[in-house]
C-alpha cells in the first residue's frame, strides 16, 4: 500500500456526533500531529462549541450542583432547616405516639425538640404525646406511692394499659396525617 492510499489526517474533516464535520487545523511545519497536550485533536485552544458560553469567573457551570456548604436552590437561609416532607411528617408523628411504648417519654421529647421548627404537624403531635407521657409519669408516681394501700398496683396496671392502647391509637391516626387528641390529657407544654 502506498502513501497515496493512506488518508492524510490533515486533509479530511473529523466527524463529530451531532455536529457534522469540523475543520482540522494544519499542523505547524516540523511538529507532530496532534499537538502535544491535545488528546485526539478534538479541541484546539480557543475553540468553543457553538451555543456554549463560558461561565463567569467564580461561577459554577450551568447544570452543576453547588459544592458542599454553598447555598443553592432549595436550601434554607442560615440557621433554618428544611421543612419535612408530608411522608416524613407522618412518620415522625407516628413515632412520637408509638415510641413511648418502648422508651417512655424520651421518644416524644426528642422528636418534638428536633422537628418542632420543621413541621407544624410534628410540633403539634409531639407536644400532645409528650403531655400525655407527663400525665402518665404522674400516674406512675401516684401508683408507686399508693402501693402499700394495694390500690397502687391497680393504678400502675391501668396506666400501663392506657399508655399502650392510646399510644397505638395515636400512632394509627397520625400515620394517616390526621391530628390525634388523647381522651384525657394534662397539657403542660403548649
Short mmCIF file of C-alpha atoms in Angstrom, two decimals:
data_model
loop_
_atom_site.label_atom_id
_atom_site.label_comp_id
_atom_site.label_asym_id
_atom_site.label_seq_id
_atom_site.Cartn_x
_atom_site.Cartn_y
_atom_site.Cartn_z
CA UNK A 1 0.00 0.00 0.00
CA UNK A 2 1.45 3.32 -0.99
CA UNK A 3 1.39 6.57 0.88
CA UNK A 4 -1.19 7.88 -1.59
CA UNK A 5 -3.75 5.27 -0.39
CA UNK A 6 -3.47 6.21 3.27
CA UNK A 7 -5.65 9.11 4.33
CA UNK A 8 -3.86 12.24 5.41
CA UNK A 9 -5.22 13.27 8.83
CA UNK A 10 -4.87 16.94 7.94
CA UNK A 11 -6.85 16.77 4.71
CA UNK A 12 -10.08 15.08 5.87
CA UNK A 13 -12.51 16.64 8.36
CA UNK A 14 -13.19 14.87 11.64
CA UNK A 15 -16.82 13.74 12.07
CA UNK A 16 -18.34 14.60 15.46
CA UNK A 17 -21.68 13.17 16.55
CA UNK A 18 -24.42 15.74 16.18
CA UNK A 19 -22.13 18.48 14.89
CA UNK A 20 -21.08 17.38 11.43
CA UNK A 21 -17.57 17.81 10.14
CA UNK A 22 -15.26 20.16 11.97
CA UNK A 23 -12.31 21.92 10.42
CA UNK A 24 -8.96 20.35 11.09
CA UNK A 25 -6.12 22.81 11.60
CA UNK A 26 -2.94 22.41 9.62
CA UNK A 27 -0.04 21.27 11.75
CA UNK A 28 2.87 23.63 12.05
CA UNK A 29 5.90 22.66 9.99
CA UNK A 30 8.15 20.30 11.86
CA UNK A 31 5.57 19.49 14.56
CA UNK A 32 3.83 16.24 15.29
CA UNK A 33 0.12 15.69 14.77
CA UNK A 34 -1.90 16.01 17.01
CA UNK A 35 -0.18 18.71 19.05
CA UNK A 36 1.16 17.64 22.47
CA UNK A 37 -1.37 18.02 25.29
CA UNK A 38 -4.32 17.76 22.87
CA UNK A 39 -5.97 14.34 23.29
CA UNK A 40 -7.13 13.17 19.89
CA UNK A 41 -7.04 16.60 18.33
CA UNK A 42 -10.73 17.27 19.01
CA UNK A 43 -10.46 20.69 20.61
CA UNK A 44 -7.88 23.29 19.92
CA UNK A 45 -7.10 26.18 22.24
CA UNK A 46 -9.68 28.92 21.81
CA UNK A 47 -12.21 26.55 20.24
CA UNK A 48 -15.73 26.71 21.70
CA UNK A 49 -18.75 24.66 20.81
CA UNK A 50 -21.48 26.66 19.12
CA UNK A 51 -24.12 27.94 21.57
CA UNK A 52 -21.94 27.39 24.63
CA UNK A 53 -20.81 30.32 26.73
CA UNK A 54 -18.13 30.10 29.31
CA UNK A 55 -19.34 30.86 32.86
CA UNK A 56 -18.06 33.99 34.50
CA UNK A 57 -15.07 33.66 36.77
CA UNK A 58 -16.08 32.12 40.11
CA UNK A 59 -19.46 30.87 38.86
CA UNK A 60 -20.22 27.15 38.56
CA UNK A 61 -21.03 25.93 35.04
CA UNK A 62 -24.66 25.58 34.05
CA UNK A 63 -26.23 22.37 35.35
CA UNK A 64 -23.64 21.68 38.03
CA UNK A 65 -24.54 21.26 41.66
CA UNK A 66 -23.28 23.69 44.29
CA UNK A 67 -20.37 22.45 46.37
CA UNK A 68 -20.54 21.34 49.98
CA UNK A 69 -21.59 24.16 52.25
CA UNK A 70 -22.55 26.52 49.42
CA UNK A 71 -26.13 27.78 49.35
CA UNK A 72 -28.10 26.56 46.38
CA UNK A 73 -31.65 26.11 45.17
CA UNK A 74 -33.98 24.81 47.85
CA UNK A 75 -31.55 25.31 50.68
CA UNK A 76 -32.69 27.28 53.71
CA UNK A 77 -31.19 30.51 54.90
CA UNK A 78 -28.51 30.32 57.55
CA UNK A 79 -29.82 28.90 60.82
CA UNK A 80 -33.00 27.45 59.34
CA UNK A 81 -33.85 23.86 58.49
CA UNK A 82 -35.70 22.50 55.50
CA UNK A 83 -39.35 21.65 56.16
CA UNK A 84 -40.25 17.97 56.37
CA UNK A 85 -41.99 16.21 53.50
CA UNK A 86 -45.55 15.00 54.19
CA UNK A 87 -44.43 11.37 54.46
CA UNK A 88 -41.67 12.33 56.93
CA UNK A 89 -44.18 14.36 58.96
CA UNK A 90 -46.47 11.35 59.26
CA UNK A 91 -43.57 9.05 60.16
CA UNK A 92 -42.21 11.26 62.96
CA UNK A 93 -45.68 11.99 64.35
CA UNK A 94 -46.39 8.24 64.37
CA UNK A 95 -43.12 7.57 66.21
CA UNK A 96 -43.94 10.30 68.73
CA UNK A 97 -47.07 8.34 69.71
CA UNK A 98 -45.72 4.77 69.36
CA UNK A 99 -42.18 5.38 70.67
CA UNK A 100 -43.19 5.75 74.34
CA UNK A 101 -44.38 2.12 74.37
CA UNK A 102 -40.72 1.10 74.19
CA UNK A 103 -38.68 4.03 75.54
CA UNK A 104 -41.08 6.14 77.58
CA UNK A 105 -41.27 9.91 77.42
CA UNK A 106 -37.86 10.26 75.72
CA UNK A 107 -39.24 9.44 72.24
CA UNK A 108 -41.79 12.29 72.03
CA UNK A 109 -39.41 14.66 73.83
CA UNK A 110 -36.57 14.12 71.34
CA UNK A 111 -38.89 14.14 68.30
CA UNK A 112 -40.59 17.34 69.45
CA UNK A 113 -37.30 19.12 70.21
CA UNK A 114 -35.67 18.13 66.91
CA UNK A 115 -38.58 18.61 64.48
CA UNK A 116 -40.79 21.29 66.07
CA UNK A 117 -39.43 24.05 63.82
CA UNK A 118 -39.57 21.95 60.66
CA UNK A 119 -43.22 20.86 60.77
CA UNK A 120 -46.37 22.19 62.42
CA UNK A 121 -47.91 18.73 62.41
CA UNK A 122 -44.94 17.09 64.15
CA UNK A 123 -44.78 20.03 66.58
CA UNK A 124 -48.46 19.55 67.50
CA UNK A 125 -48.35 15.76 67.73
CA UNK A 126 -45.03 15.75 69.57
CA UNK A 127 -46.43 18.14 72.20
CA UNK A 128 -49.61 16.07 72.50
CA UNK A 129 -47.66 12.83 73.01
CA UNK A 130 -45.21 14.48 75.40
CA UNK A 131 -48.02 15.97 77.51
CA UNK A 132 -49.66 12.55 77.70
CA UNK A 133 -46.37 10.99 78.82
CA UNK A 134 -46.02 13.64 81.55
CA UNK A 135 -49.55 12.75 82.65
CA UNK A 136 -48.57 9.05 82.73
CA UNK A 137 -45.41 9.76 84.75
CA UNK A 138 -47.59 11.49 87.35
CA UNK A 139 -49.93 8.45 87.34
CA UNK A 140 -46.97 6.09 87.80
CA UNK A 141 -45.63 8.16 90.71
CA UNK A 142 -49.06 8.13 92.36
CA UNK A 143 -49.26 4.38 91.76
CA UNK A 144 -45.87 3.74 93.33
CA UNK A 145 -46.73 5.89 96.35
CA UNK A 146 -50.03 4.07 96.87
CA UNK A 147 -48.62 0.53 96.53
CA UNK A 148 -48.84 -0.04 100.31
CA UNK A 149 -52.61 0.51 100.10
CA UNK A 150 -52.93 -2.13 97.30
CA UNK A 151 -54.67 0.37 95.04
CA UNK A 152 -51.25 1.36 93.72
CA UNK A 153 -50.99 -1.90 91.75
CA UNK A 154 -54.33 -1.13 90.10
CA UNK A 155 -53.21 2.41 89.22
CA UNK A 156 -49.91 1.16 87.75
CA UNK A 157 -51.65 -1.54 85.71
CA UNK A 158 -54.30 0.90 84.43
CA UNK A 159 -51.66 3.48 83.47
CA UNK A 160 -49.67 0.82 81.60
CA UNK A 161 -52.73 -0.40 79.65
CA UNK A 162 -53.83 3.17 78.86
CA UNK A 163 -50.32 4.03 77.63
CA UNK A 164 -50.28 1.09 75.20
CA UNK A 165 -53.86 1.46 73.92
CA UNK A 166 -53.80 5.21 73.40
CA UNK A 167 -50.23 5.14 72.06
CA UNK A 168 -51.27 2.67 69.35
CA UNK A 169 -54.42 4.68 68.55
CA UNK A 170 -52.39 7.87 68.30
CA UNK A 171 -49.84 6.20 66.01
CA UNK A 172 -52.57 4.89 63.68
CA UNK A 173 -54.31 8.26 63.42
CA UNK A 174 -51.03 10.18 62.98
CA UNK A 175 -49.88 7.77 60.25
CA UNK A 176 -52.92 8.89 58.21
CA UNK A 177 -51.79 12.50 58.60
CA UNK A 178 -54.62 13.45 60.99
CA UNK A 179 -54.04 15.11 64.36
CA UNK A 180 -54.77 12.90 67.38
CA UNK A 181 -56.02 14.09 70.76
CA UNK A 182 -55.84 11.84 73.80
CA UNK A 183 -59.22 11.46 75.56
CA UNK A 184 -57.71 12.79 78.79
CA UNK A 185 -54.51 14.75 78.91
CA UNK A 186 -52.91 17.41 81.02
CA UNK A 187 -51.44 19.87 78.51
CA UNK A 188 -48.46 21.31 80.38
CA UNK A 189 -46.49 22.15 77.23
CA UNK A 190 -48.46 24.46 74.98
#
